[in-house]
mmCIF file of C-alpha atoms in Angstrom:
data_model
loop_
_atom_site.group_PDB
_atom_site.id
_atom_site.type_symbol
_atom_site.label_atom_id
_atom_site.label_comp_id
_atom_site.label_asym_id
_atom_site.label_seq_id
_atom_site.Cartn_x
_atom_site.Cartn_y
_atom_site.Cartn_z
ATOM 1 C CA UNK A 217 17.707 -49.738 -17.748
ATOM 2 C CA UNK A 218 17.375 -46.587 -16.790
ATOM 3 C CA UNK A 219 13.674 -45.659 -14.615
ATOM 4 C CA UNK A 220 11.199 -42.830 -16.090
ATOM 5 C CA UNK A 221 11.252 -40.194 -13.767
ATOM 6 C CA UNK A 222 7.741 -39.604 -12.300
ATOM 7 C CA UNK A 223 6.019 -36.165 -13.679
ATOM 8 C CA UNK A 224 5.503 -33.994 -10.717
ATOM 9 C CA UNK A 225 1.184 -34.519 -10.368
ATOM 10 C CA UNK A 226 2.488 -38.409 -10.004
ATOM 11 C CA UNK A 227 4.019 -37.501 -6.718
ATOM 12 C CA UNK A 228 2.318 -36.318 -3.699
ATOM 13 C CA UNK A 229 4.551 -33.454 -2.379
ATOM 14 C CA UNK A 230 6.910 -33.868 -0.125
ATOM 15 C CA UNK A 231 7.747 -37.186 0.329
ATOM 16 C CA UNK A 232 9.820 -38.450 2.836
ATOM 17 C CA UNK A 233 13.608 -38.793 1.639
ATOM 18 C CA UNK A 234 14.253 -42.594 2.826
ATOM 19 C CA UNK A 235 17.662 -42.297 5.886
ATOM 20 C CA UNK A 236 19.474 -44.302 3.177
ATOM 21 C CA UNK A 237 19.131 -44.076 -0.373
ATOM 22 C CA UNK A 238 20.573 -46.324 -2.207
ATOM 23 C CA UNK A 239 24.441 -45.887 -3.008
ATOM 24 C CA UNK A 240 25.647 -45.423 -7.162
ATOM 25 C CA UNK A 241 21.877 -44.746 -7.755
ATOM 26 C CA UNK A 242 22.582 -41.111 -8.467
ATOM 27 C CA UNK A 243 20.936 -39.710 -11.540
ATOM 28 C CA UNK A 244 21.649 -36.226 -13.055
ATOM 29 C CA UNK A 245 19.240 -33.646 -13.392
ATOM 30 C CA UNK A 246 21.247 -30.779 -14.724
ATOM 31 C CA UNK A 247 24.735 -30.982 -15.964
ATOM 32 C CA UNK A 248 26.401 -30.309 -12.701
ATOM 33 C CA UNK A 249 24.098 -32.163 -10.195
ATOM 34 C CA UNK A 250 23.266 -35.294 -9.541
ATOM 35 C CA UNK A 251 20.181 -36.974 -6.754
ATOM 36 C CA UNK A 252 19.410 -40.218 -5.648
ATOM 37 C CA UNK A 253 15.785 -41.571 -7.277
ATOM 38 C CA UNK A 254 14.518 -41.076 -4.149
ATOM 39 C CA UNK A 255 15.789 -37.533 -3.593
ATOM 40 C CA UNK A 256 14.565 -36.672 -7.302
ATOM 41 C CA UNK A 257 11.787 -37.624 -6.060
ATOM 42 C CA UNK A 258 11.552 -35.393 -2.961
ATOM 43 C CA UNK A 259 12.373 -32.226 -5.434
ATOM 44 C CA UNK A 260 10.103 -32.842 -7.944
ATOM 45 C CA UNK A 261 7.531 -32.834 -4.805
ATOM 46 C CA UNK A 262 8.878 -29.140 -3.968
ATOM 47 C CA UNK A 263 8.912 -28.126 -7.134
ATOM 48 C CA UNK A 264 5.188 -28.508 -7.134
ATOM 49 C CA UNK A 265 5.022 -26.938 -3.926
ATOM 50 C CA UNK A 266 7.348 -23.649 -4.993
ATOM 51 C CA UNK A 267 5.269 -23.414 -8.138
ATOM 52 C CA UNK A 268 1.613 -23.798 -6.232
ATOM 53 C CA UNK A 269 2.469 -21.227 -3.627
ATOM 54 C CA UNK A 270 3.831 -18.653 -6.065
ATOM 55 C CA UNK A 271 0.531 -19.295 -8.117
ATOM 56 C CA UNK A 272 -1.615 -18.573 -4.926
ATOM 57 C CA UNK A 273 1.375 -15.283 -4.204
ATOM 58 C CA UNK A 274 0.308 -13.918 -7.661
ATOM 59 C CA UNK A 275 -3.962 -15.101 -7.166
ATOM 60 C CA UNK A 276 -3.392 -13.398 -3.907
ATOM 61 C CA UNK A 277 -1.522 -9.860 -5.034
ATOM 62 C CA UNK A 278 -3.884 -9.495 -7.986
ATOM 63 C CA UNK A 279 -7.078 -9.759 -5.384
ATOM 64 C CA UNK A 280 -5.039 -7.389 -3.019
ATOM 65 C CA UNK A 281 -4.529 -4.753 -6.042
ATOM 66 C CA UNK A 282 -8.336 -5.116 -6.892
ATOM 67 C CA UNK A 283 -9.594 -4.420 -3.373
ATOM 68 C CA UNK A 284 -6.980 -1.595 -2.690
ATOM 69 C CA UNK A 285 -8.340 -0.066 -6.234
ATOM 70 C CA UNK A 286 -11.876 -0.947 -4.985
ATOM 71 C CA UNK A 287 -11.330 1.025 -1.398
ATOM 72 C CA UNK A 288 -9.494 3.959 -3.411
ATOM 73 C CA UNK A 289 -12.767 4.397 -5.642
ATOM 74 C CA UNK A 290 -15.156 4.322 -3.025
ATOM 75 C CA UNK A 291 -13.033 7.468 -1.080
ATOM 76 C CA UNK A 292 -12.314 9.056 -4.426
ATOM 77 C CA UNK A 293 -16.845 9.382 -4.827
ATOM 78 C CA UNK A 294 -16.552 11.057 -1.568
ATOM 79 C CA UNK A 295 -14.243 14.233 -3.120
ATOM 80 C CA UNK A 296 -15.994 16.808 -5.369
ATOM 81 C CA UNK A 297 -13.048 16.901 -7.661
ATOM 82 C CA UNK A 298 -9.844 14.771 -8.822
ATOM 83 C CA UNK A 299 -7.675 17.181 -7.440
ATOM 84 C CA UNK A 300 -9.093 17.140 -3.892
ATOM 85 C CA UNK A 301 -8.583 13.137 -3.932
ATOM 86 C CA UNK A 302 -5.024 12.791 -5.810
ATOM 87 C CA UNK A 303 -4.006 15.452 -2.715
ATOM 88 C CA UNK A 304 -5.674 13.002 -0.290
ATOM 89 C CA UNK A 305 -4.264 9.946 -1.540
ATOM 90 C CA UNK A 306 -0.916 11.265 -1.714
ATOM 91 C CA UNK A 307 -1.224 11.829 1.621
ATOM 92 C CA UNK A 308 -2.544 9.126 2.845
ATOM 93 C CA UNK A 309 -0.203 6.866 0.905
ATOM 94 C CA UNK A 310 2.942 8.669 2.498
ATOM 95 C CA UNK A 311 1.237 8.195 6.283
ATOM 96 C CA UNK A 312 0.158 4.946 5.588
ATOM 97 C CA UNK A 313 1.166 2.980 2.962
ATOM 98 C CA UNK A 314 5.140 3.261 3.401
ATOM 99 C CA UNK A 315 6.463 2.254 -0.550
ATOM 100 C CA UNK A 316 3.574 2.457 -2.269
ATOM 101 C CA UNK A 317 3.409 5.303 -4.382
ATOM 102 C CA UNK A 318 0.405 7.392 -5.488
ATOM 103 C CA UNK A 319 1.077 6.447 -9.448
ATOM 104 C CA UNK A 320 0.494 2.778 -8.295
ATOM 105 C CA UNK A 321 -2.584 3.461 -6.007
ATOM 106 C CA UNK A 322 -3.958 5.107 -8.962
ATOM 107 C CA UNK A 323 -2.971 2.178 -11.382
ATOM 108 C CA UNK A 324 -5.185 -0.372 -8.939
ATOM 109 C CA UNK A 325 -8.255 1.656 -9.039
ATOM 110 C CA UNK A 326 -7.925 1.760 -13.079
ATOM 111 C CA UNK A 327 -7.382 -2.119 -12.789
ATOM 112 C CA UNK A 328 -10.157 -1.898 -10.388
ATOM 113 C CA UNK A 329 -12.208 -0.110 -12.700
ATOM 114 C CA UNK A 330 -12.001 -2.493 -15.830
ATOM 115 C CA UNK A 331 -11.789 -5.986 -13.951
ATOM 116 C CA UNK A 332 -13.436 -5.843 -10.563
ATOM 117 C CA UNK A 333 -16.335 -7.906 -12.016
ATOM 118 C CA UNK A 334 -14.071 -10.556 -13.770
ATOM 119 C CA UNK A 335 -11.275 -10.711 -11.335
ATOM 120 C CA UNK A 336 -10.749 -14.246 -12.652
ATOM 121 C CA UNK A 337 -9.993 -12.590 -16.086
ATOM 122 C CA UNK A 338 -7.329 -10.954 -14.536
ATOM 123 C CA UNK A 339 -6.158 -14.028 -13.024
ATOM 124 C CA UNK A 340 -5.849 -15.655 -16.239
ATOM 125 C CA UNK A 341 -3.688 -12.997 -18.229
ATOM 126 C CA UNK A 342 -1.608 -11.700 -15.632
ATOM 127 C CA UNK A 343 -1.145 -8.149 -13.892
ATOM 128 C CA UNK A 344 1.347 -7.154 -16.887
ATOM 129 C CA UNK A 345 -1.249 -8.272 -20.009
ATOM 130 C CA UNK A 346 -4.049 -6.966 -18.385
ATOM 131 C CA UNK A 347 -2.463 -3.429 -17.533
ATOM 132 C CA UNK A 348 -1.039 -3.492 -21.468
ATOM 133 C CA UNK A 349 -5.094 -3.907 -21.738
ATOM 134 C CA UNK A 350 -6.041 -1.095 -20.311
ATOM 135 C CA UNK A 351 -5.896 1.218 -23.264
ATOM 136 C CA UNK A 352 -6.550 -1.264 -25.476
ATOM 137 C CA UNK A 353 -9.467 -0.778 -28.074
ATOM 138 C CA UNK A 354 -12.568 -2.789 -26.475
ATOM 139 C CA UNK A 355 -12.836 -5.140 -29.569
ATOM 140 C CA UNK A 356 -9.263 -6.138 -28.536
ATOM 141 C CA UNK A 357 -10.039 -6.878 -24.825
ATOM 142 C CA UNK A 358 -12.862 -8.848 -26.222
ATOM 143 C CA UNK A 359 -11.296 -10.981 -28.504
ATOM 144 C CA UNK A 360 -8.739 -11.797 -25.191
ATOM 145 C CA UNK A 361 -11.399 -12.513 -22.933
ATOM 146 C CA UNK A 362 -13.321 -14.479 -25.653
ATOM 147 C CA UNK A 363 -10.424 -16.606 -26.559
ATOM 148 C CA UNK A 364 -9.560 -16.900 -22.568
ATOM 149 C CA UNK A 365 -12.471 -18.385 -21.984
ATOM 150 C CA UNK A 366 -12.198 -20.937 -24.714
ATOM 151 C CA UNK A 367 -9.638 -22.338 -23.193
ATOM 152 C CA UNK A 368 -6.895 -20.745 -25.352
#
């Protein structure tokens, strides 16, 4: 009889792989790989870990795009025109930013803009849906954010 294999929130991560698991217990998990229970185990564990720290990677880049868009805003009240700021920011992204170009400073302080007071929103759908958003009628973006927080 073959043993379910636990769901990754029945595991805490990273458990200890025992020195010796036990020989012919290997299972398959794909077709060309095969683990030990106990090293199944151990992955699944990972797994949970890989997925939870690319989860707080993506949490954490959409918070760094909002405060970058945030910072941009505040200089660009400072400039009596657009043109005065875009020169600035060009600028300043070439001295100081390295690879970030000017087009993308400009997209975080639209993103900025529309979800700085529901950066949770933003969490939810994702950099790509909510930038599809942006130019999106507001009785679309309404209907998201309704149905977002509805659980849907």
């Amino acid at each position: 009889m073959t043993q379910r294999r636990p769901d990754s929130h029945d595991l805490p991560n990273h458990k200890k792989l025992p020195a010796n698991p036990e020989a012919g217990s290997l299972a398959p998990i794909d077709k060309e790989h095969a683990l030990s229970s106990a090293s199944i185990e151990v992955l699944m564990g990972i797994e949970t870990d890989i997925k939870d720290t690319h989860e707080a990677g993506v949490k954490s880049a959409i918070r760094y795009r909002l405060t970058m868009g945030k910072h941009l805003n505040d200089a660009k009240a400072l400039f009596d025109n657009d043109a005065d700021f875009g020169k600035w920011r060009q600028k300043f992204a070439k001295e100081h930013l390295g690879t970030v170009a000017p087009r993308t400073l400009a997209l975080y302080q639209q993103m900025s803009e529309q979800y700085s007071t529901t950066p949770k929103l933003l969490e939810d759908l994702g950099w790509s849906v909510a930038q599809e958003l942006l130019n999106a009628p507001e009785s679309i973006v309404n209907k998201v954010r309704t149905r977002l927080e509805a659980g849907e």
